[in-house]
CSV table of C-alpha atoms and ligand atoms in Angstrom, one decimal:
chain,number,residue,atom,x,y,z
O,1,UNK,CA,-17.8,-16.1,15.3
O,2,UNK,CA,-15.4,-12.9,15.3
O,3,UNK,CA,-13.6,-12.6,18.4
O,4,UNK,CA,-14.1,-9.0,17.9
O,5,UNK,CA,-17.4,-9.0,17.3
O,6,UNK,CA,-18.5,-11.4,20.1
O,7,UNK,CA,-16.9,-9.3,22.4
O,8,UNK,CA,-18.4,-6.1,24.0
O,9,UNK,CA,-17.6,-2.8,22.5
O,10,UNK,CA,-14.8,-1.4,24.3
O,11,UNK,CA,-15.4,1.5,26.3
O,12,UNK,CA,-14.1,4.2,24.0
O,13,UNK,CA,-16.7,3.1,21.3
O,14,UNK,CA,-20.2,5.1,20.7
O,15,UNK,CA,-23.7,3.7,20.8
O,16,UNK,CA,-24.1,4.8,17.4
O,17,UNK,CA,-20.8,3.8,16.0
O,18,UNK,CA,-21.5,1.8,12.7
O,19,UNK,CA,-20.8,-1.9,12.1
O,20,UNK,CA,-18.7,-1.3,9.1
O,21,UNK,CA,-16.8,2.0,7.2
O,22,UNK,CA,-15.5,1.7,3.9
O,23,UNK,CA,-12.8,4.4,3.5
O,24,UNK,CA,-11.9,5.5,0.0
O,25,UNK,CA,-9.1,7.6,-1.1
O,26,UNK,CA,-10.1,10.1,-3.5
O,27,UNK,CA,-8.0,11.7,-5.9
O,28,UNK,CA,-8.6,14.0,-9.4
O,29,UNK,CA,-11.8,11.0,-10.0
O,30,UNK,CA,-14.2,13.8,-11.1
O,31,UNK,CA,-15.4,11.6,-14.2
O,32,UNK,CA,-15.8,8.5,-12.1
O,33,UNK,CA,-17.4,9.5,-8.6
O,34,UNK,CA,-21.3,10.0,-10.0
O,35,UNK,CA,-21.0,6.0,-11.0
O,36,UNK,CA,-19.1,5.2,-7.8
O,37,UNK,CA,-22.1,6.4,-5.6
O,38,UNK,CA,-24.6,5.1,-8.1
O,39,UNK,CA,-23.0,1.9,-7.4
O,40,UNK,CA,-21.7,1.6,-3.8
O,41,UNK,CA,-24.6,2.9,-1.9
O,42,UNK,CA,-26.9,0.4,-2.9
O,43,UNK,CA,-24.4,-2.7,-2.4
O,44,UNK,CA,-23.8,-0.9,1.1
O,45,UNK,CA,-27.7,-0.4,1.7
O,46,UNK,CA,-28.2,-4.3,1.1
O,47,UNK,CA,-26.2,-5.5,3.5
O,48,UNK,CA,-28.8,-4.6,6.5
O,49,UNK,CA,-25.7,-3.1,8.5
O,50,UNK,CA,-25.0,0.3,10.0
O,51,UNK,CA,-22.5,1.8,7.7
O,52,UNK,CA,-20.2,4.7,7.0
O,53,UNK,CA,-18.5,5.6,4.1
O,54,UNK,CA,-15.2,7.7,4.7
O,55,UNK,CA,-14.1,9.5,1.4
O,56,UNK,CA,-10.7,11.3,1.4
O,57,UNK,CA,-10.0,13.8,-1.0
O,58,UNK,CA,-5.9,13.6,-1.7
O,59,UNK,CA,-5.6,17.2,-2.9
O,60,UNK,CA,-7.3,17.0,-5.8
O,61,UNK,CA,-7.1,19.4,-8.5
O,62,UNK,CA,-10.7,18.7,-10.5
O,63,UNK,CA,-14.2,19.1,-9.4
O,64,UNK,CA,-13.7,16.0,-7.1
O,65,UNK,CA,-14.2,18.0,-4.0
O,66,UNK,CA,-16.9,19.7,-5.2
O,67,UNK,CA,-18.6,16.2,-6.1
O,68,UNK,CA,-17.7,14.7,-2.7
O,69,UNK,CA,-19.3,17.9,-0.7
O,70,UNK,CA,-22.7,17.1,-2.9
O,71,UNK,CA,-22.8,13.3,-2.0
O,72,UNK,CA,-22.7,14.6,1.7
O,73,UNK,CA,-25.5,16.6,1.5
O,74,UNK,CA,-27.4,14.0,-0.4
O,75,UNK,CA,-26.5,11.1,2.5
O,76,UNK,CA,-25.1,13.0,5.7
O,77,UNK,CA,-26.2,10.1,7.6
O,78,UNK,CA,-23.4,7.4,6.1
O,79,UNK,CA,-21.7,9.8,4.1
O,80,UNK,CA,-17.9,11.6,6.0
O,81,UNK,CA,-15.5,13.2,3.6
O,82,UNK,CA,-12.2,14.2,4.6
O,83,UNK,CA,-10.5,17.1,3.2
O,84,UNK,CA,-6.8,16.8,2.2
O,85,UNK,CA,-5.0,20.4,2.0
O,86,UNK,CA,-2.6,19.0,-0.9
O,87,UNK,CA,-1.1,15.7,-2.4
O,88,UNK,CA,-0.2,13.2,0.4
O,89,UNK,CA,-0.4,10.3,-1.5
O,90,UNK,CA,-3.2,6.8,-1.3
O,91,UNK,CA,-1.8,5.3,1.4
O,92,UNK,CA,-1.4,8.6,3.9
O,93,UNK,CA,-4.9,9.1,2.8
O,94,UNK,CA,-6.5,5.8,3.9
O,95,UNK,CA,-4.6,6.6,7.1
O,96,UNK,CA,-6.5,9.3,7.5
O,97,UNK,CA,-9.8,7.7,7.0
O,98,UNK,CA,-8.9,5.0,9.7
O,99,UNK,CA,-7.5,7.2,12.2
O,100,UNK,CA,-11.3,9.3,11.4
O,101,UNK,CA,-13.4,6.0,10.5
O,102,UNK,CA,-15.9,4.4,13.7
O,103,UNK,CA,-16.8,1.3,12.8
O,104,UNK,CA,-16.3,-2.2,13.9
O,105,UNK,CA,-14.6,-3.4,10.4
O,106,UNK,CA,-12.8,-1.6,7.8
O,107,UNK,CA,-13.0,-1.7,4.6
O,108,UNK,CA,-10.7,0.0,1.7
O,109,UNK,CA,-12.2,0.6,-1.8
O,110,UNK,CA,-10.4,2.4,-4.9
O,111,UNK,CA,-12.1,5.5,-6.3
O,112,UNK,CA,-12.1,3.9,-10.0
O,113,UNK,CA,-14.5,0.9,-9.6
O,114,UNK,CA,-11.5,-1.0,-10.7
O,115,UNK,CA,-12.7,-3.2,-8.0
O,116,UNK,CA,-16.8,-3.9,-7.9
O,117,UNK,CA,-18.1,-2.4,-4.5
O,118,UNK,CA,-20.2,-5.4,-4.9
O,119,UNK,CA,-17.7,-7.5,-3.1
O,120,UNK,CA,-17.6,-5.7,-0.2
O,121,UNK,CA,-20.4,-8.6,1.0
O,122,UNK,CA,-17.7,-11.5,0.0
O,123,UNK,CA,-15.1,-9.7,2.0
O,124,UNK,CA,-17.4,-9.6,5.3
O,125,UNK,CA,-18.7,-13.0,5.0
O,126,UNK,CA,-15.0,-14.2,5.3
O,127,UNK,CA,-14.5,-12.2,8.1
O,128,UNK,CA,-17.8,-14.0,9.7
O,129,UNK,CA,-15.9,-17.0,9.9
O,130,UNK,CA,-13.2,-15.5,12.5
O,131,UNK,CA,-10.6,-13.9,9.9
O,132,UNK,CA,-9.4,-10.3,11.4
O,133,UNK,CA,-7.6,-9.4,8.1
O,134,UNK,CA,-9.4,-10.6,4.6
O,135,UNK,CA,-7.3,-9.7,1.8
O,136,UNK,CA,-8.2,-10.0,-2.0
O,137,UNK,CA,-6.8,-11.6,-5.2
O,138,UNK,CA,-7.9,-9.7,-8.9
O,139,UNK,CA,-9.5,-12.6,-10.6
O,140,UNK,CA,-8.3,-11.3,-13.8
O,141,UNK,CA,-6.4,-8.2,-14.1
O,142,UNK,CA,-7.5,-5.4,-16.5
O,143,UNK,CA,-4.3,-4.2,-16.7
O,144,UNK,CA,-1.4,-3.8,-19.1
O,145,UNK,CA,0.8,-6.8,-19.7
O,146,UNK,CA,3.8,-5.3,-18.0
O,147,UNK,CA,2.0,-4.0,-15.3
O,148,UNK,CA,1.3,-7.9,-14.3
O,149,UNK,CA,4.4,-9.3,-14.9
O,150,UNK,CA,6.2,-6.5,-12.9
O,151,UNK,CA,3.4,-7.1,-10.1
O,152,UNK,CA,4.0,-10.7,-10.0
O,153,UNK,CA,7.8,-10.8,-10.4
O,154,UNK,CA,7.6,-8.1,-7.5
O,155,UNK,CA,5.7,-10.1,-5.3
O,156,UNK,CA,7.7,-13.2,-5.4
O,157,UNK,CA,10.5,-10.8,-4.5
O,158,UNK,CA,8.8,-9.2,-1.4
O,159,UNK,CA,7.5,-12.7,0.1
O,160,UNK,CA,10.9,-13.7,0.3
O,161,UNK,CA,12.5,-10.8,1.7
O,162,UNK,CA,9.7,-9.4,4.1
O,163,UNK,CA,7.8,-12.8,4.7
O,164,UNK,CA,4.4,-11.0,4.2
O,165,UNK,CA,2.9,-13.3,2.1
O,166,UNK,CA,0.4,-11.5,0.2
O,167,UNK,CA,-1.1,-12.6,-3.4
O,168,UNK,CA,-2.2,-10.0,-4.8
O,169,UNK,CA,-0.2,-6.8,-3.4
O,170,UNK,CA,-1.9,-4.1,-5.7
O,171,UNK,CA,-5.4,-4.7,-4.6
O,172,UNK,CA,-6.5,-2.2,-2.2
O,173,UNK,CA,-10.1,-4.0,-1.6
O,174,UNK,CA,-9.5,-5.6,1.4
O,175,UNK,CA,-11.3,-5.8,4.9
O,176,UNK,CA,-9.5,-4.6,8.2
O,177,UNK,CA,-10.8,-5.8,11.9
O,178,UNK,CA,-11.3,-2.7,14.5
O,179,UNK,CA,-8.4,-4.2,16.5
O,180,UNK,CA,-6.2,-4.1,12.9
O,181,UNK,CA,-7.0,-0.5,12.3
O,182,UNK,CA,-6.1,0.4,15.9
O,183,UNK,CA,-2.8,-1.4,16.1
O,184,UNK,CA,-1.9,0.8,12.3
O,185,UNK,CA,-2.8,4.3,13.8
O,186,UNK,CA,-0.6,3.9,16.3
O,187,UNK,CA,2.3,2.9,13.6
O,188,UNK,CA,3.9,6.8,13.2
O,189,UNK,CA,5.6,6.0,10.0
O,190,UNK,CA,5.4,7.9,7.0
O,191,UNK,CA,5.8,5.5,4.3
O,192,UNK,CA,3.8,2.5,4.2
O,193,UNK,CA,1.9,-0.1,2.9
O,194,UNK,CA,-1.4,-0.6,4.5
O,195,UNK,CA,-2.0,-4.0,3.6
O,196,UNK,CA,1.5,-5.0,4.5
O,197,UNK,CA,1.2,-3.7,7.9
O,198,UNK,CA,-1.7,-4.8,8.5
O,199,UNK,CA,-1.0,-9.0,7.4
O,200,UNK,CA,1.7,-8.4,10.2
O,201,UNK,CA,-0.6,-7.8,13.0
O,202,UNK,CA,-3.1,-10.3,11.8
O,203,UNK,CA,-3.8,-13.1,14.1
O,204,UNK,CA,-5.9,-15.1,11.1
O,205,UNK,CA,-5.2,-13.6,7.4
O,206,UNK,CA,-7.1,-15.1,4.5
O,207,UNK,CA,-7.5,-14.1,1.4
O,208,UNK,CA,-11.1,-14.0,-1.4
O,209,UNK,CA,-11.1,-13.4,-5.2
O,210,UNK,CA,-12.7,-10.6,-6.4
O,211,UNK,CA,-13.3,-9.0,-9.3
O,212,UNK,CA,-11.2,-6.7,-11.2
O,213,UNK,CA,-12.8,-4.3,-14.2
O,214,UNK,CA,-11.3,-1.6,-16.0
O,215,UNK,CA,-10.6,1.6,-14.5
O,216,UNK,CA,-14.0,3.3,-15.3
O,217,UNK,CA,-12.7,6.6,-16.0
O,218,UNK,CA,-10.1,8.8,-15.5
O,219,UNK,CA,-6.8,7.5,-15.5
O,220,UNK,CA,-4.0,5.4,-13.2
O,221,UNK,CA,-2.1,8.1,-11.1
O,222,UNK,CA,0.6,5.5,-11.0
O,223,UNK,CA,3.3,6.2,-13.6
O,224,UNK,CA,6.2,2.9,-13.7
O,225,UNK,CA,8.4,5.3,-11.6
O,226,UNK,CA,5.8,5.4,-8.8
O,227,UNK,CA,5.2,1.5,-9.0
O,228,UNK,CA,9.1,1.4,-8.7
O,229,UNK,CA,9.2,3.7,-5.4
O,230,UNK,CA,6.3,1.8,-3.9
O,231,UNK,CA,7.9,-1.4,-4.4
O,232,UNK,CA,11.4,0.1,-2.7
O,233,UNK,CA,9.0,1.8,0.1
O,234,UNK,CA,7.9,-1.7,0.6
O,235,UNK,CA,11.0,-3.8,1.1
O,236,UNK,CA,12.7,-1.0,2.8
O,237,UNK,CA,9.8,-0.9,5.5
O,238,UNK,CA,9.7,-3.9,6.1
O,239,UNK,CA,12.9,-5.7,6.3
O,240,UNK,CA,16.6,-4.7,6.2
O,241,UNK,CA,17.5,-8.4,4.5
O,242,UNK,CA,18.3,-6.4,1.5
O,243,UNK,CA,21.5,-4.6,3.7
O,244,UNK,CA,22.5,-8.0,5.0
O,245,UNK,CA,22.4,-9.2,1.6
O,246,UNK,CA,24.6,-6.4,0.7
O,247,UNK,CA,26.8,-6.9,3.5
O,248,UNK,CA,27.4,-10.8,2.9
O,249,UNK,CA,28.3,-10.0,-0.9
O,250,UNK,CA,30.6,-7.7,0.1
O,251,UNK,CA,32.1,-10.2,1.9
O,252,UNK,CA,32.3,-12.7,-0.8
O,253,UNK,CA,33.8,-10.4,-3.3
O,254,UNK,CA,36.2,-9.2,-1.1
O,255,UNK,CA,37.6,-12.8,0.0
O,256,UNK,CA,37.6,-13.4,-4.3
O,257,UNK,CA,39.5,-10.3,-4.2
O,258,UNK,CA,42.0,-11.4,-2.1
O,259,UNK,CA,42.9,-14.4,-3.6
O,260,UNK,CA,43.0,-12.7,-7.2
O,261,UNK,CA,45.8,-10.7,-5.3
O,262,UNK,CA,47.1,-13.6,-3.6
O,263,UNK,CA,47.1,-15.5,-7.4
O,264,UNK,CA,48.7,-12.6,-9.1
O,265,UNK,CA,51.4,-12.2,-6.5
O,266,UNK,CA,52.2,-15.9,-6.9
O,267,UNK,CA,52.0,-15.4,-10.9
O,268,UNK,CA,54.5,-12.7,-10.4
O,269,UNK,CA,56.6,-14.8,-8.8
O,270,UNK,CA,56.5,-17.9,-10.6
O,271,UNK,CA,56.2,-16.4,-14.3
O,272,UNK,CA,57.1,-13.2,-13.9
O,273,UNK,CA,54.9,-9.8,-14.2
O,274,UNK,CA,52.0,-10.0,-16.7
O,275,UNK,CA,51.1,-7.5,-19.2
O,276,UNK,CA,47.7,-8.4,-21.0
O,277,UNK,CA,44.2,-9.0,-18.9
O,278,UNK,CA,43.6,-5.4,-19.1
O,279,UNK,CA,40.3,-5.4,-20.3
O,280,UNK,CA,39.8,-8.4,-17.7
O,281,UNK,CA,40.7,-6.2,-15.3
O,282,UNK,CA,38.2,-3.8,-16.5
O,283,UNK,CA,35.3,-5.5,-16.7
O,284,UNK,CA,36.0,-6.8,-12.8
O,285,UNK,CA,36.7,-3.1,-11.9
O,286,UNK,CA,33.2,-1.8,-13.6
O,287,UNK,CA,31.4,-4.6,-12.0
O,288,UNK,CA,32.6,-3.8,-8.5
O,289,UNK,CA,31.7,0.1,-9.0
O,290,UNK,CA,28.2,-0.9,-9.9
O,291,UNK,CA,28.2,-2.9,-7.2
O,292,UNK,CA,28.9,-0.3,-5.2
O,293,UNK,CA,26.7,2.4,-6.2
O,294,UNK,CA,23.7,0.3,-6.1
O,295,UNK,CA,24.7,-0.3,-2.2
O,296,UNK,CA,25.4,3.1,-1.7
O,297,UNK,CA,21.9,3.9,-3.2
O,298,UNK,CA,20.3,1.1,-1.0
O,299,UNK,CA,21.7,2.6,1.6
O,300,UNK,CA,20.3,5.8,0.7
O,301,UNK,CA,17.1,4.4,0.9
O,302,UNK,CA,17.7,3.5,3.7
O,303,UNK,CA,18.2,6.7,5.6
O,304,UNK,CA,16.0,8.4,3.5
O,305,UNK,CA,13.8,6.8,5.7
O,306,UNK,CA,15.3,7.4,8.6
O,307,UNK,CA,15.4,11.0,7.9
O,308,UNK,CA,11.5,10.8,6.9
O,309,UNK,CA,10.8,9.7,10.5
O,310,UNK,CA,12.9,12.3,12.1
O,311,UNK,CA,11.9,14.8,11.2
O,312,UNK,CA,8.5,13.9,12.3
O,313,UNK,CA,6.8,15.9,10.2
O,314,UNK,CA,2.6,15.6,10.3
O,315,UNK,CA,2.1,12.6,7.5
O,316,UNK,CA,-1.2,14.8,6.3
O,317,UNK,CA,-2.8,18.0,6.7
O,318,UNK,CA,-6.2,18.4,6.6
O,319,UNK,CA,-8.5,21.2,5.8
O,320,UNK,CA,-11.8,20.2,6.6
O,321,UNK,CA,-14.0,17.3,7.5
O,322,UNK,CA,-17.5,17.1,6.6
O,323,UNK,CA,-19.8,15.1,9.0
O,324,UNK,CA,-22.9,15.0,11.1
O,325,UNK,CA,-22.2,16.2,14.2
O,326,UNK,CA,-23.6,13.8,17.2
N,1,UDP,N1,-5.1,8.0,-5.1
N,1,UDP,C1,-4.9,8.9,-4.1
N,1,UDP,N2,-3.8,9.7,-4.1
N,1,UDP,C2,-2.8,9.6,-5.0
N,1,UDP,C3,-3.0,8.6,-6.1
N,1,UDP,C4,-4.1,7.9,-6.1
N,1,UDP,O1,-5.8,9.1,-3.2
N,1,UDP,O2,-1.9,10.3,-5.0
N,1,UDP,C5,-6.3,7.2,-5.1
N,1,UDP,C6,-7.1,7.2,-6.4
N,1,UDP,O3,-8.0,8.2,-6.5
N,1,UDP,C7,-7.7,5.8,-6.4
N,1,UDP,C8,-6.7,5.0,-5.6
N,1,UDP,O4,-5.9,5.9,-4.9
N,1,UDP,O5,-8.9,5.8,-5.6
N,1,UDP,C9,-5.9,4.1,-6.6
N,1,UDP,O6,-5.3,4.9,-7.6
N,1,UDP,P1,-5.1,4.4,-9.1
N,1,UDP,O7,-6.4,3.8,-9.5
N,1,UDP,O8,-4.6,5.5,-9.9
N,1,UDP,O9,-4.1,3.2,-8.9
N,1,UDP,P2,-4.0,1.9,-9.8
N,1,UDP,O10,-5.3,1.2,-9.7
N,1,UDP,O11,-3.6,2.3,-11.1
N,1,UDP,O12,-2.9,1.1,-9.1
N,2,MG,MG1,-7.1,1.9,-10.0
């Protein structure tokens, strides 16, 4: 039994709040939207539950809005769309659809069908058996070859550094307990990973395979630069091992240092000055500048986000909302 469930609602919750939302960030998916409804409603409608589904409409620049706006009037009764004013990004949009959505468990769905709405109902029966956080693991990845070698060498990397142990870090189907989604909209920061934070506050994570088709149409708004910065955003948010790391090597190379000047002193004394070993002397020199850039630029990344926070600017803006009132 879910703790969550079993207890009574807490008092800020509405009689006619629904048992489960699934929020879905929405951006320039004109192509795929008609097959997304065609194919989500009726998995929702089976499941014999109250339901909401939250769509968020990142700024797009097609007739995604437009489509959205139509799907309301066709199902006002489970249907809320969100309104983004410009570009904030996926994860700054599912935000937004948690801090908006009502029900008693989350879940997050990609616009592209990428993953089957169908395994919303795997996700949920998990969570029947007491997990507040129910993750998911592509079964087989319709992706480009690079694109799962870079996910895979990047997640070894991560579990190491951030101790968030997470499978399968690029699939956003996953399943979020009321208490989970409270705990995150209270988190103010700008750039994060949802799932990330979210295996942190979980009391019982698990994990369920689901399936994983090509995008349906449309194209990933993810270019290898992006998948790059989300990775940084990642490690940066959640641990500062990579500065310690830093900090330690500095200390290594600097004690090698010394006794290269200690051992050239004594050379000098012994043998007499040297005059060769310049490209030796090189090669150590260039690899020490590297060095140092890449810390100055972790460190940059470092107050990037500090200066991100600060400024405490609002993460999203949004135009409208389109609901039932109640
Ligand atoms: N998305 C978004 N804002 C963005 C980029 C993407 O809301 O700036 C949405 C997009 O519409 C989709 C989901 O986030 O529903 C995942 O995007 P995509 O399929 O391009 O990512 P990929 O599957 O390639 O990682
Ligand atoms: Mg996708």
């Amino acid at each position: 039994m879910n703790p969550t469930l079993a207890s009574a609602p807490p008092a800020d919750r509405h009689p006619d709040d629904p048992v489960l939302s699934v929020v879905i960030p929405v951006y320039n998916e004109e192509d795929g939207l008609a097959q997304l409804f065609a194919r989500l409603y009726p998995a929702l409608d089976q499941l014999g539950v109250r339901y909401e589904v939250v769509f968020v409409n990142d700024g797009s620049r097609d007739r995604s809005p437009g489509i959205l706006a139509e799907q309301f009037d066709r199902r006002p009764d489970v249907t809320r769309v969100i309104l983004f004013n410009g570009n904030f990004g996926q994860h700054r949009a599912i935000l937004a659809g948690f801090a908006h959505c009502r029900g008693e468990r989350i879940v997050t769905l990609d616009a592209d069908l990428q993953n089957p709405p169908e395994d919303i109902a795997t996700l949920l029966a998990k969570m029947d058996e007491g997990h507040d956080y129910v993750g998911s693991i592509r079964r087989q990845r319709h992706d480009v070859a690079w694109r799962k070698w870079a996910s895979k060498a990047m997640n070894r990397l991560r579990a190491k550094l951030t101790r968030i142990d997470i499978t399968d870090q690029g699939c956003m189907l996953r399943a979020y307990s009321r208490n989970i989604v409270s705990l995150i909209n209270q988190c103010g920061e700008m750039n994060t990973f949802i799932p990330a934070l979210a295996y942190q506050f979980s009391r019982n994570p698990a994990e369920v395979v689901v399936g994983h088709e090509e995008r349906f149409a449309g194209e990933s708004k993810y270019s290898l630069y992006s998948l790059i910065r989300l990775n940084f955003d990642l490690v940066t948010s959640f641990s500062v091992v990579p500065l310690q790391w830093f900090s330690l090597m500095g200390m290594a190379i600097s004690a090698g240092a010394g006794l290269l000047v200690l051992l050239l002193i004594g050379r000098r004394i012994v043998i007499g000055p040297e005059e060769g070993g310049l490209f030796t002397l090189f090669a150590i020199a260039f690899f020490l500048i590297g060095l140092a850039l890449f810390g100055i630029g972790l460190i940059g990344e470092y107050v990037g986000r500090i200066y991100s926070e600060v400024r405490q600017r609002p993460r999203y803006v949004i135009s409208a909302i389109l609901e039932q009132k109640r």
